[in-house]
Structure formats: C-alpha cells, structure tokens
Amino acid sequence: MLSMPMALILSSHVAASMVGGGASQRVLNAAKIDTMLVPTVLYGRHPGWGAPGGGPVEQDQFEGILSGISDQGLLDITDIVLTGYFADVGQIFDAAAVIDVVRKGRRVNKGVKAFSREPFVVVDPIMGDAPGGLYVSPAIAAAIKDQLISRADLVTPNLFELGHITGRPLTDLASMVRAARAMARPVLVSSLPRHGQIGVLYVDEQQAWLVTHDRLPKAPNGTGDALTAAFIAHIIAGDDAKTALEQAVAATVSLVMRAQEWAAPELPLVAAADVLVTPLVTLEAEAVQTA
C-alpha cells in the first residue's frame, strides 16, 4: 500500500445512518486510508426511514469547503477521489473541476515525497435503483454521466444504473458485460440477480469476474457504499481485480451478517470493523465467458 494514502470523498453525510460518505469514510479508515469528506447533503437519517431532516449543502458552501482543502495543499497529495450522492448539478460540475485539479497536482507532500501512483478516481453514479427507477432528477443523472464518468478510473453502478447510463437492455450476463465494456473503463456492478442469489460483477476490457452469494434478508442500507470503499481499499493495497472483488464482497456480506446477528438497524462499520480485514466468509469469483 502507499504510505499514508489520502482519499477525497464527495458524497452525503448522514448523521444517524451508516450510509453515503460516512460509510465510505469508515471503511477506508479501517484500511488505514486517511479521508476528507466534503458533504453534498447534511441529513439526520437515511430517507428510507422517513423524513431525513437537514438538507442539501448550498453550492457556495460546497465550493468553500473545497477551497479550504485546496488552500491547505491537500489536493496535491490526494490519491483517491470518490464521488457518490449529489444534491444538485452545480456540485457535480465542481466535483469534475476538483478531479481535474487532483490529476494535475504536484503529487508531493511539502516537497518531501513524490507519489509514483496516479490519482485513482472512482465514480459511484448514485441515481436510482429497481424497481423505483431514478431517485435523483434527470438533470443530476445526466450530469453524472456527462461530467464524471468520463473522468473515472472505475465506475460502480448497480444494475439499474448500468442500464440507465448505457441505454442498453440487460437481459443476461453477457449483455451486462457488453454494457459495462461500452463505458470504456473498469466497472464494478452490484445488485445482479443470479439464479436466486445476488451477484457483483467486475468488468474491464480484458477480463470479467462474477461473485455471487445468498440473498441476506433485511440488509441495512449502505451496502453499496461499503462495497465500493472496500474494493477501493484492496486496489490501493495492490490486490488484483479478482482478489479485490472477492474480498470486498466477502467483507460486505460479513457486515450484513454481523448486523443480523446483533439486530442492528445500521451496518456496524465500527463495532464490526474486524470483518473488513478478515471476512467471516470466503467467496470465489468465477470468470465470465462472453464469446
């Protein structure tokens, strides 16, 4: 792993729910990755529980937080940018501009250490899910597609989002792989129904791997956020994509198992942080043949 890796997270902050940027932050911290969370919304709880309280972060505040980070010189030593939930289109354009700044950064820490790794930009295109469809405005969904995905090194949609972004019918595993490859960058796709189980698919131009597991009833919110962050942590640690997929899915499943064991309404990301390092289950990825 890089020494003292730093991640910039642009996503939601939800005080009482282990979701969004807060979930991503805790998973990355457990992997010894320092984080800076710039909130797009400030909510009291996940909207799935009812009225969340709070509201969107105004664009001038969002820009001001980013300016403070920049003025401190921290964009020059940012190794990871992770984008998630956005409340308005202006935040997305700001995120795109920050990604460009990070990519052009001096990549040094006060002139002492030059970073050999290029920044790793991950876009979690949070815009909707089946069966409800979009839960952001069409303008936000379009801006994520137009401004962020083109800047990403990895995109992490769920199955609905993959279909919405690519405009392709997803009728079988081969069509999912083709749709992912149409995005012209590595893709991690969650929430794939598979023979009564649920799957997570990794696809790049050379390989495709699928991990499946039993459906876990009443899983808390935030599993997608945890999965993406866990996958990032393993890639930053130097694991190959297959290993990162296996370990990230196993860790996420283990978190849900702990939540069920403890009757926890939220993912126990702190109390069960050990399962992020040593999952309770072992999962094996299978190569997907699409020829």
Tab-separated table of N, CA and C in Angstrom, residues 34-188:
chain	number	residue	atom	x	y	z
A	34	ASP	N	-6.443	7.641	5.043
A	34	ASP	CA	-6.972	8.893	5.564
A	34	ASP	C	-8.017	9.459	4.606
A	35	THR	N	-8.983	10.187	5.161
A	35	THR	CA	-10.090	10.656	4.339
A	35	THR	C	-10.446	12.105	4.631
A	36	MET	N	-10.946	12.760	3.603
A	36	MET	CA	-11.555	14.086	3.709
A	36	MET	C	-12.949	13.970	3.108
A	37	LEU	N	-13.996	14.195	3.909
A	37	LEU	CA	-15.369	14.088	3.430
A	37	LEU	C	-15.948	15.479	3.207
A	38	VAL	N	-16.293	15.771	1.964
A	38	VAL	CA	-16.968	17.020	1.623
A	38	VAL	C	-18.431	16.673	1.384
A	39	PRO	N	-19.337	17.088	2.287
A	39	PRO	CA	-20.722	16.643	2.191
A	39	PRO	C	-21.503	17.380	1.102
A	40	THR	N	-22.332	16.643	0.422
A	40	THR	CA	-23.249	17.218	-0.575
A	40	THR	C	-24.610	17.483	0.038
A	41	VAL	N	-24.961	16.686	1.057
A	41	VAL	CA	-26.159	16.920	1.863
A	41	VAL	C	-25.795	16.670	3.319
A	42	LEU	N	-26.559	17.275	4.215
A	42	LEU	CA	-26.439	17.012	5.650
A	42	LEU	C	-27.800	16.522	6.123
A	43	TYR	N	-27.905	15.213	6.305
A	43	TYR	CA	-29.164	14.600	6.718
A	43	TYR	C	-29.041	14.044	8.137
A	44	GLY	N	-30.174	13.940	8.793
A	44	GLY	CA	-30.201	13.313	10.096
A	44	GLY	C	-30.232	11.802	10.016
A	45	ARG	N	-30.962	11.272	9.009
A	45	ARG	CA	-31.083	9.825	8.853
A	45	ARG	C	-31.326	9.501	7.390
A	46	HIS	N	-31.225	8.237	7.042
A	46	HIS	CA	-31.473	7.799	5.676
A	46	HIS	C	-32.938	8.043	5.317
A	47	PRO	N	-33.214	8.570	4.135
A	47	PRO	CA	-34.607	8.839	3.754
A	47	PRO	C	-35.506	7.605	3.784
A	48	GLY	N	-34.899	6.404	3.704
A	48	GLY	CA	-35.696	5.197	3.793
A	48	GLY	C	-36.385	5.032	5.132
A	49	TRP	N	-35.898	5.708	6.176
A	49	TRP	CA	-36.519	5.650	7.500
A	49	TRP	C	-37.653	6.661	7.642
A	50	GLY	N	-37.749	7.595	6.712
A	50	GLY	CA	-38.730	8.667	6.803
A	50	GLY	C	-38.070	9.999	6.464
A	51	ALA	N	-38.739	11.088	6.798
A	51	ALA	CA	-38.168	12.406	6.538
A	51	ALA	C	-36.783	12.486	7.167
A	52	PRO	N	-35.740	12.785	6.366
A	52	PRO	CA	-34.371	12.669	6.884
A	52	PRO	C	-33.940	13.805	7.791
A	53	GLY	N	-34.586	14.959	7.698
A	53	GLY	CA	-34.087	16.130	8.400
A	53	GLY	C	-32.871	16.690	7.694
A	54	GLY	N	-32.575	17.945	7.921
A	54	GLY	CA	-31.431	18.562	7.235
A	54	GLY	C	-31.773	18.883	5.794
A	55	GLY	N	-30.758	18.928	4.956
A	55	GLY	CA	-30.991	19.259	3.563
A	55	GLY	C	-29.695	19.362	2.783
A	56	PRO	N	-29.792	19.805	1.528
A	56	PRO	CA	-28.597	19.922	0.685
A	56	PRO	C	-27.626	20.978	1.195
A	57	VAL	N	-26.364	20.765	0.900
A	57	VAL	CA	-25.338	21.765	1.161
A	57	VAL	C	-25.359	22.761	0.002
A	58	GLU	N	-25.494	24.033	0.332
A	58	GLU	CA	-25.533	25.057	-0.714
A	58	GLU	C	-24.225	25.058	-1.504
A	59	GLN	N	-24.320	25.404	-2.774
A	59	GLN	CA	-23.149	25.294	-3.631
A	59	GLN	C	-22.006	26.181	-3.166
A	60	ASP	N	-22.316	27.383	-2.643
A	60	ASP	CA	-21.214	28.240	-2.196
A	60	ASP	C	-20.502	27.633	-0.991
A	61	GLN	N	-21.237	26.932	-0.123
A	61	GLN	CA	-20.598	26.239	0.997
A	61	GLN	C	-19.764	25.056	0.494
A	62	PHE	N	-20.320	24.316	-0.442
A	62	PHE	CA	-19.603	23.186	-1.025
A	62	PHE	C	-18.293	23.656	-1.645
A	63	GLU	N	-18.365	24.725	-2.432
A	63	GLU	CA	-17.158	25.275	-3.055
A	63	GLU	C	-16.192	25.807	-2.011
A	64	GLY	N	-16.732	26.405	-0.928
A	64	GLY	CA	-15.871	26.937	0.109
A	64	GLY	C	-15.091	25.846	0.830
A	65	ILE	N	-15.738	24.716	1.095
A	65	ILE	CA	-15.040	23.598	1.736
A	65	ILE	C	-13.924	23.092	0.834
A	66	LEU	N	-14.221	22.951	-0.445
A	66	LEU	CA	-13.201	22.503	-1.393
A	66	LEU	C	-12.050	23.499	-1.474
A	67	SER	N	-12.368	24.778	-1.404
A	67	SER	CA	-11.311	25.796	-1.452
A	67	SER	C	-10.398	25.701	-0.233
A	68	GLY	N	-10.993	25.449	0.940
A	68	GLY	CA	-10.181	25.299	2.134
A	68	GLY	C	-9.225	24.125	2.033
A	69	ILE	N	-9.714	23.008	1.500
A	69	ILE	CA	-8.861	21.826	1.293
A	69	ILE	C	-7.738	22.152	0.321
A	70	SER	N	-8.092	22.855	-0.749
A	70	SER	CA	-7.096	23.220	-1.757
A	70	SER	C	-6.048	24.168	-1.176
A	71	ASP	N	-6.509	25.165	-0.417
A	71	ASP	CA	-5.584	26.138	0.160
A	71	ASP	C	-4.617	25.484	1.149
A	72	GLN	N	-5.018	24.375	1.739
A	72	GLN	CA	-4.151	23.645	2.659
A	72	GLN	C	-3.143	22.776	1.904
A	73	GLY	N	-3.263	22.689	0.584
A	73	GLY	CA	-2.339	21.904	-0.221
A	73	GLY	C	-2.652	20.425	-0.279
A	74	LEU	N	-3.831	20.040	0.206
A	74	LEU	CA	-4.123	18.617	0.313
A	74	LEU	C	-4.550	17.983	-1.008
A	75	LEU	N	-4.982	18.782	-1.969
A	75	LEU	CA	-5.302	18.194	-3.271
A	75	LEU	C	-4.048	17.686	-3.970
A	76	ASP	N	-2.897	18.241	-3.595
A	76	ASP	CA	-1.635	17.796	-4.190
A	76	ASP	C	-1.220	16.413	-3.693
A	77	ILE	N	-1.765	15.981	-2.558
A	77	ILE	CA	-1.389	14.667	-2.038
A	77	ILE	C	-2.604	13.734	-1.958
A	78	THR	N	-3.638	14.040	-2.750
A	78	THR	CA	-4.825	13.189	-2.791
A	78	THR	C	-4.584	12.024	-3.739
A	79	ASP	N	-4.734	10.816	-3.229
A	79	ASP	CA	-4.512	9.608	-4.021
A	79	ASP	C	-5.794	9.029	-4.591
A	80	ILE	N	-6.907	9.290	-3.918
A	80	ILE	CA	-8.192	8.721	-4.302
A	80	ILE	C	-9.231	9.828	-4.291
A	81	VAL	N	-10.053	9.891	-5.332
A	81	VAL	CA	-11.249	10.719	-5.316
A	81	VAL	C	-12.436	9.781	-5.492
A	82	LEU	N	-13.380	9.848	-4.568
A	82	LEU	CA	-14.590	9.032	-4.633
A	82	LEU	C	-15.795	9.955	-4.634
A	83	THR	N	-16.600	9.868	-5.693
A	83	THR	CA	-17.831	10.653	-5.745
A	83	THR	C	-19.026	9.739	-5.549
A	84	GLY	N	-20.051	10.275	-4.876
A	84	GLY	CA	-21.241	9.489	-4.589
A	84	GLY	C	-22.510	10.264	-4.852
A	85	TYR	N	-23.261	10.556	-3.797
A	85	TYR	CA	-24.566	11.205	-3.941
A	85	TYR	C	-24.404	12.713	-4.099
A	86	PHE	N	-25.155	13.283	-5.041
A	86	PHE	CA	-25.146	14.729	-5.257
A	86	PHE	C	-26.558	15.280	-5.162
A	87	ALA	N	-26.649	16.502	-4.641
A	87	ALA	CA	-27.944	17.140	-4.441
A	87	ALA	C	-28.322	18.095	-5.559
A	88	ASP	N	-27.326	18.575	-6.309
A	88	ASP	CA	-27.645	19.451	-7.442
A	88	ASP	C	-26.545	19.383	-8.499
A	89	VAL	N	-26.863	19.899	-9.651
A	89	VAL	CA	-25.959	19.809	-10.796
A	89	VAL	C	-24.688	20.614	-10.559
A	90	GLY	N	-24.809	21.756	-9.887
A	90	GLY	CA	-23.633	22.580	-9.646
A	90	GLY	C	-22.555	21.842	-8.872
A	91	GLN	N	-22.948	21.026	-7.907
A	91	GLN	CA	-21.969	20.235	-7.157
A	91	GLN	C	-21.214	19.277	-8.072
A	92	ILE	N	-21.902	18.743	-9.067
A	92	ILE	CA	-21.270	17.790	-9.989
A	92	ILE	C	-20.220	18.495	-10.838
A	93	PHE	N	-20.508	19.688	-11.307
A	93	PHE	CA	-19.512	20.437	-12.078
A	93	PHE	C	-18.317	20.806	-11.193
A	94	ASP	N	-18.586	21.139	-9.931
A	94	ASP	CA	-17.485	21.401	-9.006
A	94	ASP	C	-16.634	20.148	-8.797
A	95	ALA	N	-17.302	18.993	-8.674
A	95	ALA	CA	-16.567	17.738	-8.492
A	95	ALA	C	-15.685	17.445	-9.694
A	96	ALA	N	-16.204	17.679	-10.884
A	96	ALA	CA	-15.415	17.461	-12.097
A	96	ALA	C	-14.184	18.354	-12.107
A	97	ALA	N	-14.359	19.608	-11.707
A	97	ALA	CA	-13.230	20.537	-11.678
A	97	ALA	C	-12.189	20.098	-10.652
A	98	VAL	N	-12.630	19.598	-9.503
A	98	VAL	CA	-11.691	19.144	-8.473
A	98	VAL	C	-10.915	17.920	-8.954
A	99	ILE	N	-11.592	17.005	-9.638
A	99	ILE	CA	-10.898	15.844	-10.197
A	99	ILE	C	-9.777	16.305	-11.124
A	100	ASP	N	-10.059	17.288	-11.957
A	100	ASP	CA	-9.030	17.798	-12.869
A	100	ASP	C	-7.859	18.405	-12.100
A	101	VAL	N	-8.157	19.119	-11.021
A	101	VAL	CA	-7.093	19.715	-10.208
A	101	VAL	C	-6.240	18.622	-9.570
A	102	VAL	N	-6.884	17.590	-9.030
A	102	VAL	CA	-6.136	16.495	-8.397
A	102	VAL	C	-5.233	15.818	-9.421
A	103	ARG	N	-5.734	15.588	-10.605
A	103	ARG	CA	-4.930	14.921	-11.642
A	103	ARG	C	-3.720	15.758	-12.041
A	104	LYS	N	-3.833	17.070	-11.931
A	104	LYS	CA	-2.725	17.953	-12.306
A	104	LYS	C	-1.851	18.321	-11.106
A	105	GLY	N	-2.137	17.759	-9.948
A	105	GLY	CA	-1.431	18.132	-8.726
A	105	GLY	C	0.054	17.834	-8.787
A	106	ARG	N	0.797	18.478	-7.909
A	106	ARG	CA	2.249	18.318	-7.862
A	106	ARG	C	2.656	16.958	-7.335
A	107	ARG	N	1.686	16.261	-6.639
A	107	ARG	CA	1.922	14.904	-6.147
A	107	ARG	C	3.108	14.833	-5.184
A	108	VAL	N	3.247	15.871	-4.385
A	108	VAL	CA	4.290	15.865	-3.359
A	108	VAL	C	3.682	16.288	-2.036
A	109	ASN	N	4.314	15.886	-0.949
A	109	ASN	CA	3.906	16.268	0.387
A	109	ASN	C	4.938	17.235	0.944
A	110	LYS	N	4.640	18.524	0.806
A	110	LYS	CA	5.541	19.585	1.286
A	110	LYS	C	6.949	19.420	0.714
A	111	GLY	N	7.021	18.988	-0.525
A	111	GLY	CA	8.302	18.890	-1.198
A	111	GLY	C	9.156	17.730	-0.766
A	112	VAL	N	8.626	16.858	0.128
A	112	VAL	CA	9.436	15.773	0.674
A	112	VAL	C	9.270	14.491	-0.116
A	113	LYS	N	8.041	14.138	-0.452
A	113	LYS	CA	7.785	12.830	-1.025
A	113	LYS	C	7.033	12.974	-2.344
A	114	ALA	N	7.590	12.404	-3.380
A	114	ALA	CA	6.895	12.360	-4.664
A	114	ALA	C	6.096	11.062	-4.740
A	115	PHE	N	4.869	11.149	-5.197
A	115	PHE	CA	3.990	9.993	-5.283
A	115	PHE	C	4.100	9.388	-6.673
A	116	SER	N	4.390	8.089	-6.729
A	116	SER	CA	4.548	7.433	-8.025
A	116	SER	C	3.220	7.030	-8.628
A	117	ARG	N	2.190	6.844	-7.803
A	117	ARG	CA	0.897	6.409	-8.291
A	117	ARG	C	0.070	7.604	-8.756
A	118	GLU	N	-0.585	7.444	-9.883
A	118	GLU	CA	-1.520	8.461	-10.345
A	118	GLU	C	-2.774	8.416	-9.480
A	119	PRO	N	-3.487	9.534	-9.344
A	119	PRO	CA	-4.728	9.518	-8.566
A	119	PRO	C	-5.720	8.493	-9.129
A	120	PHE	N	-6.460	7.864	-8.241
A	120	PHE	CA	-7.443	6.847	-8.589
A	120	PHE	C	-8.822	7.464	-8.375
A	121	VAL	N	-9.548	7.681	-9.454
A	121	VAL	CA	-10.843	8.365	-9.405
A	121	VAL	C	-11.959	7.335	-9.555
A	122	VAL	N	-12.828	7.279	-8.565
A	122	VAL	CA	-13.925	6.319	-8.546
A	122	VAL	C	-15.247	7.082	-8.507
A	123	VAL	N	-16.114	6.764	-9.443
A	123	VAL	CA	-17.433	7.393	-9.521
A	123	VAL	C	-18.493	6.353	-9.199
A	124	ASP	N	-19.154	6.543	-8.079
A	124	ASP	CA	-20.326	5.744	-7.746
A	124	ASP	C	-21.529	6.550	-8.235
A	125	PRO	N	-22.121	6.174	-9.377
A	125	PRO	CA	-23.142	7.019	-10.012
A	125	PRO	C	-24.501	6.847	-9.354
A	126	ILE	N	-24.629	7.372	-8.149
A	126	ILE	CA	-25.851	7.168	-7.366
A	126	ILE	C	-26.984	7.975	-7.983
A	127	MET	N	-27.924	7.263	-8.582
A	127	MET	CA	-29.027	7.940	-9.249
A	127	MET	C	-30.348	7.198	-9.170
A	128	GLY	N	-30.327	5.895	-8.852
A	128	GLY	CA	-31.591	5.173	-8.789
A	128	GLY	C	-31.383	3.693	-8.574
A	129	ASP	N	-32.495	2.971	-8.575
A	129	ASP	CA	-32.442	1.528	-8.363
A	129	ASP	C	-33.772	0.939	-8.813
A	130	ALA	N	-33.783	-0.359	-9.050
A	130	ALA	CA	-35.018	-1.066	-9.353
A	130	ALA	C	-35.724	-1.393	-8.030
A	131	PRO	N	-37.073	-1.369	-7.979
A	131	PRO	CA	-37.962	-1.124	-9.114
A	131	PRO	C	-38.378	0.331	-9.265
A	132	GLY	N	-37.915	1.198	-8.380
A	132	GLY	CA	-38.422	2.563	-8.380
A	132	GLY	C	-37.888	3.460	-9.475
A	133	GLY	N	-36.713	3.135	-10.039
A	133	GLY	CA	-36.118	3.980	-11.067
A	133	GLY	C	-35.282	5.088	-10.471
A	134	LEU	N	-35.198	6.213	-11.172
A	134	LEU	CA	-34.386	7.337	-10.703
A	134	LEU	C	-34.935	7.902	-9.401
A	135	TYR	N	-34.023	8.194	-8.449
A	135	TYR	CA	-34.439	8.954	-7.279
A	135	TYR	C	-33.672	10.261	-7.162
A	136	VAL	N	-32.965	10.643	-8.228
A	136	VAL	CA	-32.440	11.994	-8.398
A	136	VAL	C	-33.090	12.577	-9.636
A	137	SER	N	-32.907	13.861	-9.845
A	137	SER	CA	-33.515	14.486	-11.027
A	137	SER	C	-32.818	14.007	-12.294
A	138	PRO	N	-33.526	14.015	-13.432
A	138	PRO	CA	-32.872	13.668	-14.687
A	138	PRO	C	-31.647	14.533	-14.981
A	139	ALA	N	-31.672	15.785	-14.542
A	139	ALA	CA	-30.526	16.673	-14.772
A	139	ALA	C	-29.300	16.202	-13.996
A	140	ILE	N	-29.497	15.758	-12.756
A	140	ILE	CA	-28.380	15.242	-11.969
A	140	ILE	C	-27.850	13.960	-12.592
A	141	ALA	N	-28.749	13.068	-12.996
A	141	ALA	CA	-28.314	11.819	-13.627
A	141	ALA	C	-27.518	12.098	-14.893
A	142	ALA	N	-27.977	13.060	-15.689
A	142	ALA	CA	-27.278	13.390	-16.932
A	142	ALA	C	-25.915	14.008	-16.649
A	143	ALA	N	-25.821	14.850	-15.619
A	143	ALA	CA	-24.543	15.487	-15.297
A	143	ALA	C	-23.531	14.463	-14.788
A	144	ILE	N	-23.981	13.504	-13.982
A	144	ILE	CA	-23.071	12.442	-13.539
A	144	ILE	C	-22.512	11.707	-14.752
A	145	LYS	N	-23.378	11.387	-15.676
A	145	LYS	CA	-22.958	10.668	-16.887
A	145	LYS	C	-21.998	11.510	-17.723
A	146	ASP	N	-22.334	12.778	-17.916
A	146	ASP	CA	-21.555	13.610	-18.833
A	146	ASP	C	-20.261	14.142	-18.223
A	147	GLN	N	-20.293	14.485	-16.945
A	147	GLN	CA	-19.159	15.168	-16.332
A	147	GLN	C	-18.229	14.257	-15.530
A	148	LEU	N	-18.764	13.207	-14.932
A	148	LEU	CA	-17.956	12.419	-14.006
A	148	LEU	C	-17.484	11.089	-14.581
A	149	ILE	N	-18.353	10.370	-15.255
A	149	ILE	CA	-17.966	9.042	-15.736
A	149	ILE	C	-16.799	9.127	-16.705
A	150	SER	N	-16.766	10.161	-17.518
A	150	SER	CA	-15.655	10.324	-18.459
A	150	SER	C	-14.333	10.579	-17.751
A	151	ARG	N	-14.380	10.987	-16.493
A	151	ARG	CA	-13.167	11.278	-15.723
A	151	ARG	C	-12.763	10.122	-14.802
A	152	ALA	N	-13.541	9.047	-14.791
A	152	ALA	CA	-13.351	7.986	-13.807
A	152	ALA	C	-12.336	6.946	-14.255
A	153	ASP	N	-11.640	6.383	-13.263
A	153	ASP	CA	-10.822	5.189	-13.470
A	153	ASP	C	-11.612	3.932	-13.148
A	154	LEU	N	-12.691	4.083	-12.398
A	154	LEU	CA	-13.578	2.986	-12.039
A	154	LEU	C	-14.965	3.571	-11.819
A	155	VAL	N	-15.986	2.876	-12.340
A	155	VAL	CA	-17.374	3.276	-12.136
A	155	VAL	C	-18.077	2.126	-11.421
A	156	THR	N	-18.922	2.444	-10.437
A	156	THR	CA	-19.515	1.393	-9.608
A	156	THR	C	-21.042	1.499	-9.566
A	157	PRO	N	-21.720	1.271	-10.677
A	157	PRO	CA	-23.185	1.353	-10.687
A	157	PRO	C	-23.828	0.084	-10.136
A	158	ASN	N	-25.080	0.193	-9.708
A	158	ASN	CA	-25.881	-1.010	-9.552
A	158	ASN	C	-26.451	-1.377	-10.926
A	159	LEU	N	-27.194	-2.458	-10.995
A	159	LEU	CA	-27.647	-2.938	-12.293
A	159	LEU	C	-28.567	-1.941	-12.978
A	160	PHE	N	-29.463	-1.331	-12.219
A	160	PHE	CA	-30.346	-0.322	-12.809
A	160	PHE	C	-29.533	0.824	-13.384
A	161	GLU	N	-28.562	1.305	-12.617
A	161	GLU	CA	-27.763	2.450	-13.070
A	161	GLU	C	-26.950	2.102	-14.308
A	162	LEU	N	-26.441	0.877	-14.388
A	162	LEU	CA	-25.711	0.461	-15.586
A	162	LEU	C	-26.609	0.562	-16.812
A	163	GLY	N	-27.837	0.081	-16.702
A	163	GLY	CA	-28.753	0.162	-17.831
A	163	GLY	C	-29.122	1.587	-18.170
A	164	HIS	N	-29.324	2.413	-17.150
A	164	HIS	CA	-29.706	3.800	-17.405
A	164	HIS	C	-28.568	4.567	-18.075
A	165	ILE	N	-27.361	4.357	-17.599
A	165	ILE	CA	-26.213	5.090	-18.144
A	165	ILE	C	-25.920	4.682	-19.585
A	166	THR	N	-25.975	3.397	-19.857
A	166	THR	CA	-25.599	2.909	-21.190
A	166	THR	C	-26.764	2.879	-22.176
A	167	GLY	N	-27.994	2.894	-21.658
A	167	GLY	CA	-29.163	2.804	-22.526
A	167	GLY	C	-29.311	1.454	-23.186
A	168	ARG	N	-28.721	0.428	-22.589
A	168	ARG	CA	-28.757	-0.901	-23.185
A	168	ARG	C	-29.667	-1.828	-22.390
A	169	PRO	N	-30.358	-2.744	-23.086
A	169	PRO	CA	-31.129	-3.754	-22.356
A	169	PRO	C	-30.188	-4.755	-21.702
A	170	LEU	N	-30.487	-5.114	-20.469
A	170	LEU	CA	-29.639	-6.027	-19.707
A	170	LEU	C	-30.440	-7.300	-19.455
A	171	THR	N	-30.374	-8.195	-20.405
A	171	THR	CA	-31.218	-9.385	-20.365
A	171	THR	C	-30.509	-10.614	-19.820
A	172	ASP	N	-29.184	-10.628	-19.889
A	172	ASP	CA	-28.421	-11.769	-19.384
A	172	ASP	C	-27.024	-11.284	-19.024
A	173	LEU	N	-26.214	-12.202	-18.524
A	173	LEU	CA	-24.885	-11.821	-18.053
A	173	LEU	C	-24.027	-11.271	-19.183
A	174	ALA	N	-24.131	-11.861	-20.352
A	174	ALA	CA	-23.331	-11.384	-21.483
A	174	ALA	C	-23.692	-9.956	-21.848
A	175	SER	N	-24.970	-9.619	-21.818
A	175	SER	CA	-25.381	-8.250	-22.150
A	175	SER	C	-24.906	-7.268	-21.087
A	176	MET	N	-24.825	-7.717	-19.839
A	176	MET	CA	-24.306	-6.855	-18.773
A	176	MET	C	-22.824	-6.569	-18.986
A	177	VAL	N	-22.071	-7.598	-19.370
A	177	VAL	CA	-20.646	-7.403	-19.639
A	177	VAL	C	-20.453	-6.457	-20.814
A	178	ARG	N	-21.237	-6.639	-21.870
A	178	ARG	CA	-21.110	-5.754	-23.036
A	178	ARG	C	-21.448	-4.310	-22.656
A	179	ALA	N	-22.486	-4.123	-21.861
A	179	ALA	CA	-22.850	-2.772	-21.443
A	179	ALA	C	-21.736	-2.151	-20.611
A	180	ALA	N	-21.173	-2.929	-19.698
A	180	ALA	CA	-20.074	-2.407	-18.878
A	180	ALA	C	-18.891	-2.018	-19.747
A	181	ARG	N	-18.547	-2.849	-20.708
A	181	ARG	CA	-17.400	-2.537	-21.575
A	181	ARG	C	-17.682	-1.335	-22.467
A	182	ALA	N	-18.942	-1.057	-22.741
A	182	ALA	CA	-19.280	0.125	-23.538
A	182	ALA	C	-18.927	1.416	-22.814
A	183	MET	N	-18.714	1.343	-21.506
A	183	MET	CA	-18.334	2.536	-20.745
A	183	MET	C	-16.842	2.847	-20.875
A	184	ALA	N	-16.081	1.921	-21.468
A	184	ALA	CA	-14.666	2.146	-21.821
A	184	ALA	C	-13.780	2.433	-20.616
A	185	ARG	N	-14.093	1.817	-19.488
A	185	ARG	CA	-13.291	1.908	-18.270
A	185	ARG	C	-13.745	0.784	-17.350
A	186	PRO	N	-12.929	0.399	-16.377
A	186	PRO	CA	-13.346	-0.659	-15.470
A	186	PRO	C	-14.656	-0.314	-14.752
A	187	VAL	N	-15.470	-1.351	-14.546
A	187	VAL	CA	-16.793	-1.168	-13.958
A	187	VAL	C	-17.030	-2.266	-12.921
A	188	LEU	N	-17.579	-1.877	-11.779
A	188	LEU	CA	-17.989	-2.807	-10.736
A	188	LEU	C	-19.499	-2.672	-10.601
